[in-house]
Short mmCIF file of C-alpha atoms in Angstrom, two decimals:
data_model
loop_
_atom_site.label_atom_id
_atom_site.label_comp_id
_atom_site.label_asym_id
_atom_site.label_seq_id
_atom_site.Cartn_x
_atom_site.Cartn_y
_atom_site.Cartn_z
CA GLN A 31 18.75 37.94 12.97
CA GLN A 32 19.35 34.88 10.96
CA GLN A 33 16.01 34.09 12.20
CA VAL A 34 12.74 33.37 9.68
CA LYS A 35 9.49 33.64 11.28
CA GLN A 36 6.78 31.44 9.94
CA SER A 37 2.89 30.91 10.43
CA PRO A 38 0.61 29.46 11.13
CA GLN A 39 2.04 26.30 12.44
CA SER A 40 -1.02 24.79 10.83
CA LEU A 41 -3.45 25.16 8.63
CA ILE A 42 -6.72 23.66 7.63
CA VAL A 43 -8.36 24.88 4.22
CA GLN A 44 -11.20 23.46 2.92
CA LYS A 45 -10.74 21.95 -1.02
CA GLY A 46 -11.17 24.99 -3.65
CA GLY A 47 -10.28 27.58 -0.80
CA ILE A 48 -7.26 30.05 -0.86
CA SER A 49 -4.18 28.60 1.43
CA ILE A 50 -2.03 31.28 2.93
CA ILE A 51 1.11 31.08 4.43
CA ASN A 52 3.29 34.21 6.15
CA CYS A 53 7.34 34.45 6.79
CA ALA A 54 9.01 37.79 7.94
CA TYR A 55 12.47 38.10 8.52
CA GLU A 56 15.30 40.68 9.96
CA ASN A 57 17.92 40.20 8.10
CA THR A 58 18.25 42.48 5.20
CA ALA A 59 20.77 40.61 3.51
CA PHE A 60 18.90 38.00 2.52
CA ASP A 61 18.30 37.94 -1.17
CA TYR A 62 16.04 35.04 -2.69
CA PHE A 63 13.40 33.36 -0.98
CA PRO A 64 12.48 29.99 -1.92
CA TRP A 65 9.15 28.17 -0.62
CA TYR A 66 9.08 24.39 -0.20
CA GLN A 67 7.15 21.43 0.03
CA GLN A 68 7.41 18.22 1.74
CA PHE A 69 5.58 15.12 1.71
CA PRO A 70 5.92 12.47 4.49
CA GLY A 71 9.18 10.44 3.61
CA LYS A 72 10.65 12.83 0.75
CA GLY A 73 12.70 15.77 0.38
CA PRO A 74 11.47 19.08 0.52
CA ALA A 75 10.43 19.97 -2.89
CA LEU A 76 10.72 23.67 -4.58
CA LEU A 77 8.07 25.13 -5.54
CA ILE A 78 8.59 28.67 -5.99
CA ALA A 79 10.80 31.60 -5.11
CA ILE A 80 11.58 35.26 -5.17
CA ARG A 81 14.18 38.01 -5.26
CA PRO A 82 13.37 41.37 -3.46
CA ASP A 83 13.36 43.49 -6.05
CA VAL A 84 10.10 41.77 -7.43
CA SER A 85 7.02 42.33 -5.39
CA GLU A 86 4.63 39.39 -7.08
CA LYS A 87 5.75 35.98 -8.46
CA LYS A 88 2.94 33.76 -9.54
CA GLU A 89 3.50 30.39 -11.14
CA GLY A 90 0.34 28.28 -11.63
CA ARG A 91 -1.77 28.09 -8.06
CA PHE A 92 1.19 29.40 -6.48
CA THR A 93 1.87 32.76 -5.82
CA ILE A 94 4.42 34.38 -3.83
CA SER A 95 3.81 38.06 -2.35
CA PHE A 96 6.99 39.91 -1.09
CA ASN A 97 6.68 42.98 1.14
CA LYS A 98 10.61 44.31 1.07
CA SER A 99 9.60 47.21 3.47
CA ALA A 100 7.98 45.34 5.99
CA LYS A 101 10.09 42.58 5.61
CA GLN A 102 7.57 39.98 5.28
CA PHE A 103 6.85 37.51 2.27
CA SER A 104 4.03 34.86 1.90
CA LEU A 105 2.78 31.90 -0.02
CA HIS A 106 -1.00 32.00 -1.48
CA ILE A 107 -2.05 28.29 -2.98
CA MET A 108 -5.30 29.39 -5.15
CA ASP A 109 -7.77 26.41 -5.57
CA SER A 110 -6.67 24.60 -2.90
CA GLN A 111 -6.32 20.68 -3.60
CA PRO A 112 -6.41 17.51 -0.97
CA GLY A 113 -2.97 16.51 -3.04
CA ASP A 114 -1.70 19.98 -1.78
CA SER A 115 -1.81 18.30 2.06
CA ALA A 116 1.78 19.13 3.11
CA THR A 117 4.42 20.64 5.17
CA TYR A 118 6.00 23.56 3.45
CA PHE A 119 8.86 25.51 4.48
CA CYS A 120 9.59 29.18 3.63
CA ALA A 121 13.25 30.12 3.38
CA ALA A 122 16.17 32.93 2.87
CA ARG A 123 19.22 33.06 1.39
CA THR A 124 22.51 34.81 2.66
CA GLN A 125 25.64 34.90 0.24
CA TRP A 126 29.25 36.18 1.31
CA GLU A 127 32.38 35.57 0.43
CA GLY A 128 31.98 32.51 -1.47
CA ASN A 129 29.45 31.00 0.94
CA GLU A 130 25.86 31.18 0.78
CA LYS A 131 23.41 29.55 2.77
CA LEU A 132 19.58 29.03 3.03
CA THR A 133 17.50 29.71 6.67
CA PHE A 134 14.64 27.96 7.18
CA GLY A 135 11.06 28.92 8.96
CA THR A 136 9.45 26.24 11.38
CA GLY A 137 7.17 24.73 8.62
CA THR A 138 3.48 25.14 8.67
CA ARG A 139 1.22 21.82 8.23
CA LEU A 140 -1.42 22.22 5.51
CA THR A 141 -4.40 19.83 5.24
CA ILE A 142 -7.30 20.63 2.56
CA ILE A 143 -10.15 18.78 3.62
CA PRO A 144 -12.91 17.98 0.77
CA SER B 282 17.27 21.22 -12.05
CA ALA B 283 20.14 18.51 -10.61
CA VAL B 284 18.54 15.32 -9.88
CA ILE B 285 20.44 13.66 -6.36
CA SER B 286 20.61 9.88 -5.34
CA GLN B 287 21.09 9.63 -1.10
CA LYS B 288 21.75 6.22 0.22
CA PRO B 289 20.93 4.68 2.46
CA SER B 290 17.17 6.02 2.60
CA ARG B 291 16.65 4.60 5.97
CA ASP B 292 18.75 3.00 8.88
CA ILE B 293 18.64 1.76 11.98
CA CYS B 294 21.78 2.15 13.96
CA GLN B 295 23.31 0.93 17.56
CA ARG B 296 24.27 3.85 19.66
CA GLY B 297 28.28 4.43 19.98
CA THR B 298 28.74 3.21 15.82
CA SER B 299 28.51 5.22 12.95
CA LEU B 300 27.26 5.82 9.89
CA THR B 301 28.05 7.33 6.48
CA ILE B 302 25.53 8.38 4.08
CA GLN B 303 26.04 8.91 0.46
CA CYS B 304 24.90 11.97 -2.02
CA GLN B 305 25.69 11.54 -5.83
CA VAL B 306 24.50 14.60 -8.15
CA ASP B 307 23.46 14.07 -12.04
CA SER B 308 25.86 17.15 -12.37
CA GLN B 309 28.76 18.93 -11.26
CA VAL B 310 28.33 21.43 -8.94
CA THR B 311 30.57 23.62 -6.78
CA MET B 312 29.18 23.85 -3.35
CA MET B 313 27.31 20.68 -1.67
CA PHE B 314 24.90 21.43 1.38
CA TRP B 315 24.10 18.83 4.66
CA TYR B 316 21.46 19.27 6.56
CA ARG B 317 19.25 17.76 9.04
CA GLN B 318 16.10 17.86 9.72
CA GLN B 319 14.93 16.64 13.05
CA PRO B 320 11.07 14.54 13.67
CA GLY B 321 8.34 16.85 12.72
CA GLN B 322 10.89 19.81 13.01
CA SER B 323 12.98 22.36 10.08
CA LEU B 324 15.64 21.83 8.48
CA THR B 325 19.21 23.24 10.25
CA LEU B 326 22.33 23.42 8.10
CA ILE B 327 25.17 21.04 9.28
CA ALA B 328 28.18 22.20 6.26
CA THR B 329 28.31 23.53 3.43
CA ALA B 330 31.09 21.17 1.15
CA ASN B 331 33.19 22.66 -1.47
CA GLN B 332 35.40 19.99 -4.03
CA GLY B 333 39.17 20.02 -2.63
CA SER B 334 38.81 22.27 0.37
CA GLU B 335 37.65 21.39 4.12
CA ALA B 336 33.72 21.67 4.68
CA THR B 337 32.40 24.51 6.46
CA TYR B 338 30.41 23.88 9.98
CA GLU B 339 27.72 25.97 11.28
CA SER B 340 27.36 26.86 14.78
CA GLY B 341 26.95 23.42 16.88
CA PHE B 342 28.35 21.06 14.35
CA VAL B 343 32.10 19.99 14.39
CA ILE B 344 34.26 18.04 11.88
CA ASP B 345 34.84 15.22 14.75
CA LYS B 346 31.37 14.63 14.83
CA PHE B 347 30.12 14.93 11.38
CA PRO B 348 32.91 14.67 8.88
CA ILE B 349 32.53 15.35 5.22
CA SER B 350 34.33 14.28 2.06
CA ARG B 351 33.75 15.89 -1.12
CA PRO B 352 35.91 13.91 -3.50
CA ASN B 353 34.45 15.29 -6.83
CA LEU B 354 32.13 17.89 -8.14
CA THR B 355 29.39 15.53 -8.11
CA PHE B 356 29.56 13.48 -5.25
CA SER B 357 29.86 13.78 -1.27
CA THR B 358 29.69 11.88 2.21
CA LEU B 359 28.31 12.51 5.31
CA THR B 360 29.51 10.15 8.35
CA VAL B 361 27.26 10.51 11.62
CA SER B 362 29.91 9.46 14.76
CA ASN B 363 29.51 7.70 17.32
CA MET B 364 26.07 7.66 17.16
CA SER B 365 23.30 8.51 20.02
CA PRO B 366 19.74 8.36 20.10
CA GLU B 367 19.51 12.37 19.48
CA ASP B 368 21.09 12.11 16.40
CA SER B 369 18.05 10.61 15.34
CA SER B 370 16.78 12.67 12.09
CA ILE B 371 16.62 12.69 8.50
CA TYR B 372 20.08 13.92 6.80
CA LEU B 373 19.40 15.76 3.72
CA CYS B 374 22.10 17.05 1.32
CA SER B 375 21.26 19.78 -1.27
CA VAL B 376 23.14 21.34 -4.35
CA GLU B 377 22.28 24.42 -6.03
CA GLU B 378 21.41 24.63 -9.66
CA TYR B 379 18.57 26.30 -10.60
CA GLY B 380 17.15 26.50 -7.15
CA TYR B 381 18.23 24.59 -4.41
CA THR B 382 17.26 20.95 -4.92
CA PHE B 383 17.58 18.54 -1.77
CA GLY B 384 17.82 14.47 -1.94
CA SER B 385 15.01 12.68 -0.76
CA GLY B 386 16.97 11.64 2.90
CA THR B 387 18.40 9.33 4.71
CA ARG B 388 15.90 8.40 7.86
CA LEU B 389 18.59 7.54 10.47
CA THR B 390 16.98 6.16 13.91
CA VAL B 391 19.61 5.39 17.07
CA VAL B 392 18.57 2.62 19.41
#
């Protein structure tokens, strides 16, 4: 129940296209859903995040779509660029009794081809 | 958001030895988190460290293997003890301040 399922495992998109990565969860106690971008040799960097009372959030070329009833959320990268080639992780947070924890998806390796 | 400095950035260690990883944050934070990322894999939480209390470990991780110190609100260490090749991973610290921020990680290779 603590899992976050992420798909696809890898994705190849042409430059200028839309990259879409999906995540699904079971635990309704998750209250915060961030997306991270990780380049080789670097730590994950927070891209964008959403709370479950919002269905969509957009920041520049990055959009999160959130479907609470389906327990799914997705990252859309518009006008994908070669510099977007990286591994992307979705995550979900639980909080309880003064504790908190992020549970990560398995990651998607995105490659943008010219 | 917080800036995290992690040391060392990488190390190659002999099996049976221990390595202590340092995490320094540029602001005071209540919780610090330690993660492990095995090669090509996702991130797994090892433990949560609050200043002034014992760290809370996730299932599968024990204090004897991964002792953690949290002497103040800006600093923490994670020790990987009695290392084996299976401990070869990237170890990351993280804090929550306007979103969860990660250090650049320590890439550990055990030979």
